[in-house]
Amino acid sequence: MNKQRGGKSDNGSRSRREGAAGGRGRSEQGRGSAVLSADIAGLPVAKNDELDIEIIGMNHDGEGVGRAEGYTLFVPGALPGEKSRVKVLKTKKQYGYAKLLDVVRASADRVAAPCAIYEKCGGCQLQHLSYEGQLAWKRQHVVDALERIGKLRVSGSGSGAGSAAGETQVDEALGSTAGNRVGELDEGIVVLPTLGMTDPWRYRNKAQVPVGVLDGALVGGFYSKGSHRIVDMETCLIQHEHNDDVVNRVKEIGSSLGISAYNEETGRGLLRHVVVKKAFRTGEMMLVLVTNGRDIPHADAWIGSIREQIPHVASICQNVNTKQTNVIFGDETRTLWGRDVIYDYIGDVQFAISARSFYQVNPVQTEVLYGKTVEYAGLTGKETVIDAYCGIGTISLFLAQHADQVYGVEIVKEAIEDARINAELNGMRNVKFEVGASEVVIPRWKEQGIEADVIVVDPPRKGCDPQLLETILAMKPERVVYVSCNPSTLARDLRVLEDGGYRTVEVQPVDMFPHTVHVECVVRIYREDVYETEFYKR
């Protein structure tokens, strides 16, 4: 997942009282009026109706999916298997949205969310679902995408869905016929159980906190669901505790010095974001102040207070962003105190992390993800490997420990500069990095006589560029390993590779972001003739 993802992109973004059951809870006069409007629209429900529905699935945003007389309603906070009392908020021709009023019959997987601001904050979506239920739903989410979008057959897909039913039921509720499978595969794709964490809390090594002002004091936290209103936060249960501490102290120090907060509407104010990076292995921390302008009032006092109150911070940087945009970072970064980078390890590989470096936010699961990538690459030490979308070289350097030669390509110049530094840091001379688009650079490598035995792709959420997929098919590597952060675009791209002579063998979901709807996957893919040689003879 070596992507230059902005904002919450590394990690993603995201009550119930007992009440009377039955009916729509309105007077006959009001009900008649609603029925009339529903009849006109041809729908069995209307806005403000209250009714009981069965929740039969959960969509990719983590919203419960129910049906009222065949009409689909999306209900945030509802879980599959539950009977819920809801209030209709909005209707469209094929589906609508409703608010959860009461849980009439709760799912066995329902738990009390431990976060005090879970109902307000948009950072997590699944804290009300047991962790076992989350893992089951994420696997099923992947299965459904492969079948519906990729038209691929999954081995045993009718089982293992857990109590969190999948999106196949959602499509059925919407009247979709997208579940048809095509292709005559001898065996279906194996989708393994999601690899979760022993302790799925406090796993994030990076906080990116927008800053505002309330009653004259700086506030910072996540945005409220569906808005840019900041929910002030003192603690986040998926952030490392030290990140919470640094953010809170920066707010206190900034408030005491009269530092102004950036206002999105007026474009005025200084402090836009506080970004904190924590190296889990070394313990080093970096603080980045994202400001609307280069000049920082009382800069020496601010830096001095931070150093005094937060002694484990090894680097204090400033990033200047004067554009009226929701992109966090601007083009200029300077070091105010300490080093330009902090250092951390994934496995045995050391990485230098700068203010704008993309670095996996869950180091524990990153090692799991990369270990599976190396396993699926099937390296013996003799192979030439190409790592498309290589970012700062995290996967490339893992692969270089087991391959003869690794070539990494990435369109972001700064990322390649970091990748070269990281290769030198680890003394790895069998890896080469180049700036450019994969679909341009890889064919040029082929013209130079570079033939890849394995190609690893780790694209952003939009998936692989179509030209890159064409390049892979033209280059014909024996194996492809696809690391994905989006099951939908993964399924689309796998369909292209399958149609081009490749066989998808195994998919391993990895829970990189517990309590959110996001799931990573590592996919083992073989060229058809290699698959037949390797597997049919067994």
XYZ file of C-alpha atoms in Angstrom, residues 54-465:
412
model
C -35.004 -6.785 9.149
C -31.352 -5.972 8.449
C -30.135 -8.459 5.853
C -26.668 -7.191 5.014
C -24.103 -4.429 5.283
C -22.773 -2.274 2.445
C -19.198 -1.216 1.782
C -19.620 1.863 3.979
C -20.597 -0.270 6.955
C -24.257 0.727 6.804
C -26.915 -1.861 7.580
C -29.113 -2.842 4.645
C -32.795 -3.639 5.190
C -35.954 -3.967 3.134
C -39.415 -2.490 3.566
C -41.856 -4.324 1.274
C -38.990 -4.996 -1.129
C -37.608 -1.443 -0.981
C -34.005 -1.102 0.186
C -33.044 1.171 3.074
C -29.490 1.909 4.211
C -29.275 2.315 7.978
C -26.012 3.481 9.629
C -25.408 1.670 12.920
C -27.620 -1.342 12.129
C -26.119 -4.817 11.884
C -27.060 -7.865 9.806
C -29.456 -10.206 11.575
C -31.074 -7.425 13.571
C -34.659 -6.214 13.647
C -34.483 -2.449 13.812
C -36.895 0.401 14.192
C -35.911 3.143 11.771
C -37.021 6.542 10.560
C -36.873 7.209 6.820
C -34.751 10.284 6.089
C -34.463 10.270 2.311
C -35.899 8.264 -0.569
C -34.693 7.631 -4.092
C -36.168 5.477 -6.812
C -34.319 2.263 -5.923
C -33.202 2.866 -2.345
C -33.368 5.248 0.581
C -31.660 6.189 3.826
C -32.992 5.787 7.322
C -31.943 6.619 10.887
C -31.693 3.862 13.463
C -34.126 4.590 16.310
C -34.155 1.315 18.249
C -32.658 -2.139 18.064
C -35.704 -4.375 18.536
C -33.674 -7.593 18.248
C -29.914 -7.262 18.547
C -27.241 -9.181 16.655
C -25.058 -11.505 18.685
C -22.155 -9.530 17.221
C -23.328 -6.183 18.584
C -21.000 -4.686 21.197
C -20.833 -1.385 23.029
C -18.421 0.964 21.260
C -15.715 1.909 23.786
C -14.969 5.301 22.206
C -16.706 8.217 23.931
C -17.130 10.187 20.679
C -17.871 7.252 18.362
C -21.371 8.530 17.531
C -20.017 11.932 16.474
C -16.648 11.137 14.928
C -16.161 9.960 11.364
C -12.896 8.103 11.975
C -14.301 4.607 12.654
C -17.405 2.857 11.333
C -17.438 -0.592 12.968
C -16.775 -0.239 16.687
C -20.327 -1.462 17.395
C -19.523 -4.757 15.622
C -17.486 -7.413 17.461
C -13.955 -7.832 16.157
C -14.721 -11.398 15.050
C -17.720 -10.028 13.167
C -15.563 -7.365 11.531
C -13.088 -9.947 10.259
C -15.881 -12.143 8.891
C -17.575 -9.212 7.166
C -14.326 -8.006 5.589
C -13.692 -11.443 4.094
C -17.226 -11.561 2.749
C -16.870 -8.040 1.369
C -13.901 -9.279 -0.673
C -15.787 -12.403 -1.800
C -18.770 -10.368 -2.946
C -16.590 -7.944 -4.920
C -14.800 -10.786 -6.709
C -18.089 -12.404 -7.667
C -20.172 -9.351 -8.506
C -17.590 -7.099 -10.119
C -14.920 -9.524 -11.305
C -17.414 -12.261 -12.271
C -15.007 -14.723 -10.647
C -15.844 -17.963 -8.923
C -14.857 -18.174 -5.266
C -14.364 -21.533 -3.614
C -16.941 -22.155 -0.899
C -18.265 -18.597 -1.099
C -21.579 -19.681 0.326
C -19.983 -20.224 3.721
C -17.881 -18.251 6.120
C -19.880 -15.049 5.789
C -20.337 -14.813 9.531
C -23.243 -12.970 11.041
C -22.302 -9.872 9.073
C -23.946 -10.848 5.796
C -22.322 -9.705 2.599
C -23.116 -7.478 -0.318
C -24.542 -10.234 -2.491
C -27.670 -9.824 -0.399
C -27.423 -6.085 -0.867
C -27.473 -6.513 -4.628
C -30.410 -8.882 -4.366
C -32.220 -6.266 -2.301
C -31.577 -3.746 -5.071
C -32.824 -6.178 -7.708
C -29.356 -6.634 -9.230
C -28.416 -9.630 -11.371
C -24.716 -8.864 -11.056
C -24.058 -12.029 -9.089
C -23.863 -14.230 -12.200
C -20.538 -16.031 -12.522
C -18.764 -16.580 -15.780
C -15.816 -18.662 -16.824
C -15.215 -22.365 -16.469
C -12.605 -22.502 -13.728
C -11.634 -25.924 -12.498
C -11.429 -24.635 -8.949
C -12.701 -21.464 -7.394
C -10.442 -18.796 -5.943
C -9.565 -19.453 -2.321
C -10.343 -16.444 -0.134
C -8.735 -17.083 3.230
C -10.047 -15.837 6.583
C -9.048 -12.254 7.306
C -5.793 -11.941 9.237
C -6.643 -9.804 12.252
C -4.746 -8.400 15.211
C -4.365 -9.882 18.665
C -4.944 -6.387 20.072
C -6.819 -4.277 17.487
C -6.440 -0.968 19.338
C -3.837 1.803 19.433
C -2.338 0.574 16.172
C -1.892 3.814 14.199
C 1.568 5.354 14.065
C 0.399 8.572 12.384
C -2.158 11.197 13.385
C -3.309 13.898 10.953
C -5.535 16.209 12.966
C -7.350 19.244 11.538
C -7.340 22.256 13.860
C -10.099 24.743 14.647
C -11.073 27.106 17.447
C -13.825 26.939 20.071
C -14.329 29.533 22.824
C -10.941 31.015 22.042
C -9.001 27.755 22.419
C -7.552 25.501 19.748
C -9.433 22.258 19.148
C -8.410 19.302 17.024
C -9.804 15.923 16.122
C -11.588 14.088 13.340
C -14.290 15.578 11.175
C -17.865 14.775 12.130
C -19.547 12.266 9.811
C -20.352 13.816 6.456
C -19.089 17.291 7.380
C -16.035 19.454 7.970
C -17.053 20.247 11.531
C -14.210 19.249 13.842
C -15.018 16.980 16.768
C -12.493 17.869 19.466
C -10.656 14.799 20.650
C -8.482 14.149 23.659
C -7.971 10.461 22.995
C -8.398 8.204 19.964
C -8.476 4.487 20.677
C -6.901 3.548 17.341
C -4.008 6.020 17.716
C -0.830 5.314 19.661
C -1.136 6.977 23.077
C 1.899 9.178 22.406
C 0.202 10.658 19.333
C -2.741 11.720 21.518
C -0.364 13.268 24.027
C 1.555 15.286 21.431
C -1.594 16.619 19.751
C -3.098 17.682 23.079
C 0.067 19.439 24.206
C 0.455 21.244 20.876
C -3.131 22.524 21.192
C -2.478 23.722 24.751
C 0.806 25.426 23.883
C -0.648 27.015 20.747
C -3.657 28.335 22.687
C -1.434 29.813 25.404
C 0.633 31.634 22.757
C -2.417 32.940 20.914
C -1.807 30.914 17.741
C -4.797 31.227 15.391
C -6.522 28.294 13.683
C -7.110 28.185 9.943
C -10.662 28.912 8.807
C -11.658 27.021 5.661
C -14.373 29.511 4.745
C -12.322 32.705 5.022
C -8.902 31.252 4.199
C -7.467 33.077 7.223
C -5.749 31.797 10.355
C -2.430 30.035 10.749
C -2.506 26.434 12.035
C -4.240 24.019 9.670
C -3.203 20.527 10.813
C -1.066 18.859 13.418
C 0.635 15.753 12.018
C 2.404 13.348 14.386
C 4.448 10.304 13.378
C 5.509 7.627 15.854
C 8.173 5.008 15.140
C 6.973 1.936 17.014
C 10.319 0.120 17.029
C 12.680 3.011 17.833
C 10.247 5.176 19.802
C 11.190 8.322 17.849
C 8.517 10.893 17.044
C 8.117 13.645 14.473
C 5.799 16.633 14.771
C 4.708 18.508 11.638
C 2.875 21.831 11.951
C 0.936 22.515 8.756
C 0.501 26.276 8.495
C -1.250 28.788 6.269
C 1.890 30.878 5.754
C 5.587 30.679 6.489
C 5.812 32.981 9.513
C 5.007 31.470 12.913
C 4.446 33.982 15.737
C 6.424 33.150 18.882
C 8.162 30.342 17.010
C 11.061 30.063 19.452
C 8.728 29.942 22.460
C 6.533 27.343 20.752
C 9.473 25.112 19.805
C 11.003 25.515 23.246
C 7.768 24.541 25.002
C 7.305 21.522 22.742
C 10.854 20.330 23.388
C 10.442 20.833 27.127
C 7.056 19.141 27.430
C 7.536 16.401 24.815
C 11.172 15.245 25.138
C 10.705 12.137 22.960
C 10.022 14.262 19.867
C 13.142 14.003 17.690
C 11.997 16.234 14.838
C 9.816 19.347 14.564
C 8.926 20.379 11.026
C 6.743 22.969 9.358
C 4.813 22.410 6.159
C 3.456 25.485 4.408
C 0.106 25.167 2.655
C -1.512 28.448 1.577
C -3.948 26.934 -0.903
C -7.685 26.849 -0.205
C -7.926 23.092 -0.490
C -8.698 20.072 1.678
C -5.323 18.539 0.757
C -3.287 18.477 3.949
C 0.261 19.181 2.785
C 1.658 22.025 0.724
C 4.812 21.982 -1.389
C 7.278 23.520 1.102
C 8.556 21.653 4.161
C 11.312 22.847 6.478
C 12.824 21.527 9.671
C 12.366 23.833 12.657
C 14.352 21.706 15.085
C 16.023 18.285 15.160
C 16.480 15.894 12.247
C 14.755 15.889 8.868
C 13.717 12.268 9.419
C 12.964 9.701 12.073
C 13.862 6.022 11.744
C 11.794 2.886 12.115
C 11.886 -0.782 11.121
C 9.495 -3.169 9.415
C 10.926 -6.594 10.038
C 14.687 -6.300 9.523
C 14.433 -3.373 7.097
C 15.139 0.135 8.346
C 13.317 3.152 6.936
C 13.954 6.888 7.098
C 10.614 8.665 7.422
C 10.374 12.310 6.398
C 7.530 14.741 6.977
C 5.767 13.867 3.709
C 6.861 10.241 3.315
C 4.077 7.744 2.943
C 4.657 5.021 5.496
C 2.219 2.317 6.518
C 0.153 3.452 9.497
C -0.160 0.005 11.113
C 3.384 -1.386 11.476
C 2.269 -4.653 13.103
C -0.027 -5.617 10.234
C 2.341 -4.183 7.634
C 4.831 -6.887 8.506
C 2.060 -9.464 8.074
C 1.037 -7.939 4.737
C 4.576 -7.809 3.359
C 5.391 -11.281 4.614
C 2.441 -12.628 2.654
C 3.558 -10.624 -0.400
C 7.002 -12.244 -0.304
C 5.400 -15.679 0.157
C 3.108 -15.215 -2.854
C 6.028 -13.976 -4.967
C 7.595 -17.420 -4.509
C 11.156 -16.126 -4.526
C 14.187 -18.421 -4.495
C 16.899 -15.764 -4.810
C 17.207 -16.074 -8.591
C 14.269 -13.957 -9.736
C 13.994 -10.523 -11.258
C 11.080 -8.635 -9.716
C 9.369 -5.412 -10.742
C 7.527 -3.441 -8.060
C 5.020 -1.094 -9.678
C 3.741 1.755 -7.487
C 6.769 1.223 -5.240
C 6.353 4.382 -3.135
C 9.285 4.818 -0.741
C 10.415 1.275 -1.462
C 8.898 -0.577 1.476
C 7.784 -3.650 -0.472
C 10.752 -3.427 -2.860
C 13.242 -3.726 -0.017
C 11.354 -6.633 1.514
C 11.476 -8.400 -1.864
C 15.161 -7.537 -2.401
C 16.084 -9.712 0.587
C 14.859 -12.770 -1.351
C 15.332 -11.881 -5.051
C 18.284 -11.507 -7.398
C 17.240 -8.056 -8.651
C 14.315 -5.727 -7.893
C 13.207 -2.762 -9.982
C 10.838 -0.214 -8.419
C 8.908 2.471 -10.255
C 6.824 5.302 -8.827
C 5.442 8.496 -10.364
C 6.100 10.622 -7.250
C 9.643 11.993 -7.426
C 9.992 12.577 -3.668
C 8.976 8.986 -2.955
C 11.709 7.651 -5.244
C 14.255 9.877 -3.537
C 13.189 8.357 -0.207
C 13.315 4.854 -1.702
C 16.913 5.330 -2.825
C 17.864 6.626 0.620
C 16.224 3.609 2.251
C 18.032 1.192 -0.067
C 21.357 2.816 0.803
C 20.437 2.826 4.496
C 20.052 -0.963 4.358
C 23.030 -1.589 2.102
C 20.847 -3.141 -0.601
C 22.513 -2.883 -3.984
C 20.255 -5.272 -5.881
C 17.408 -2.790 -6.151
C 16.967 0.063 -8.636
C 14.362 2.804 -8.494
C 13.102 5.035 -11.290
C 10.644 7.926 -11.439
C 7.780 7.682 -13.888
C 4.510 6.033 -14.748
C 4.692 2.240 -14.551
C 3.039 1.813 -17.942
C 5.790 3.947 -19.501
C 8.864 2.852 -17.556
C 8.266 -0.921 -17.526
C 8.034 -1.248 -21.356
C 11.251 0.747 -21.578
C 12.883 -1.690 -19.186
C 11.671 -4.536 -21.377
C 13.305 -2.897 -24.405
C 16.525 -2.792 -22.378
C 16.327 -6.546 -21.929
C 14.875 -6.616 -18.410
C 12.462 -9.520 -18.125
C 10.482 -9.861 -14.913
C 9.745 -13.246 -13.389
C 7.399 -11.584 -10.917
C 5.542 -8.275 -11.017
C 4.133 -6.826 -7.795
C 1.480 -4.132 -8.018
C 0.349 -2.048 -5.053
C -1.881 0.661 -6.554
C -3.937 3.403 -4.895
C -7.676 2.942 -4.341
C -8.496 3.590 -7.999
C -6.609 0.407 -8.923
C -4.131 -0.231 -11.709
C -3.887 2.013 -14.728
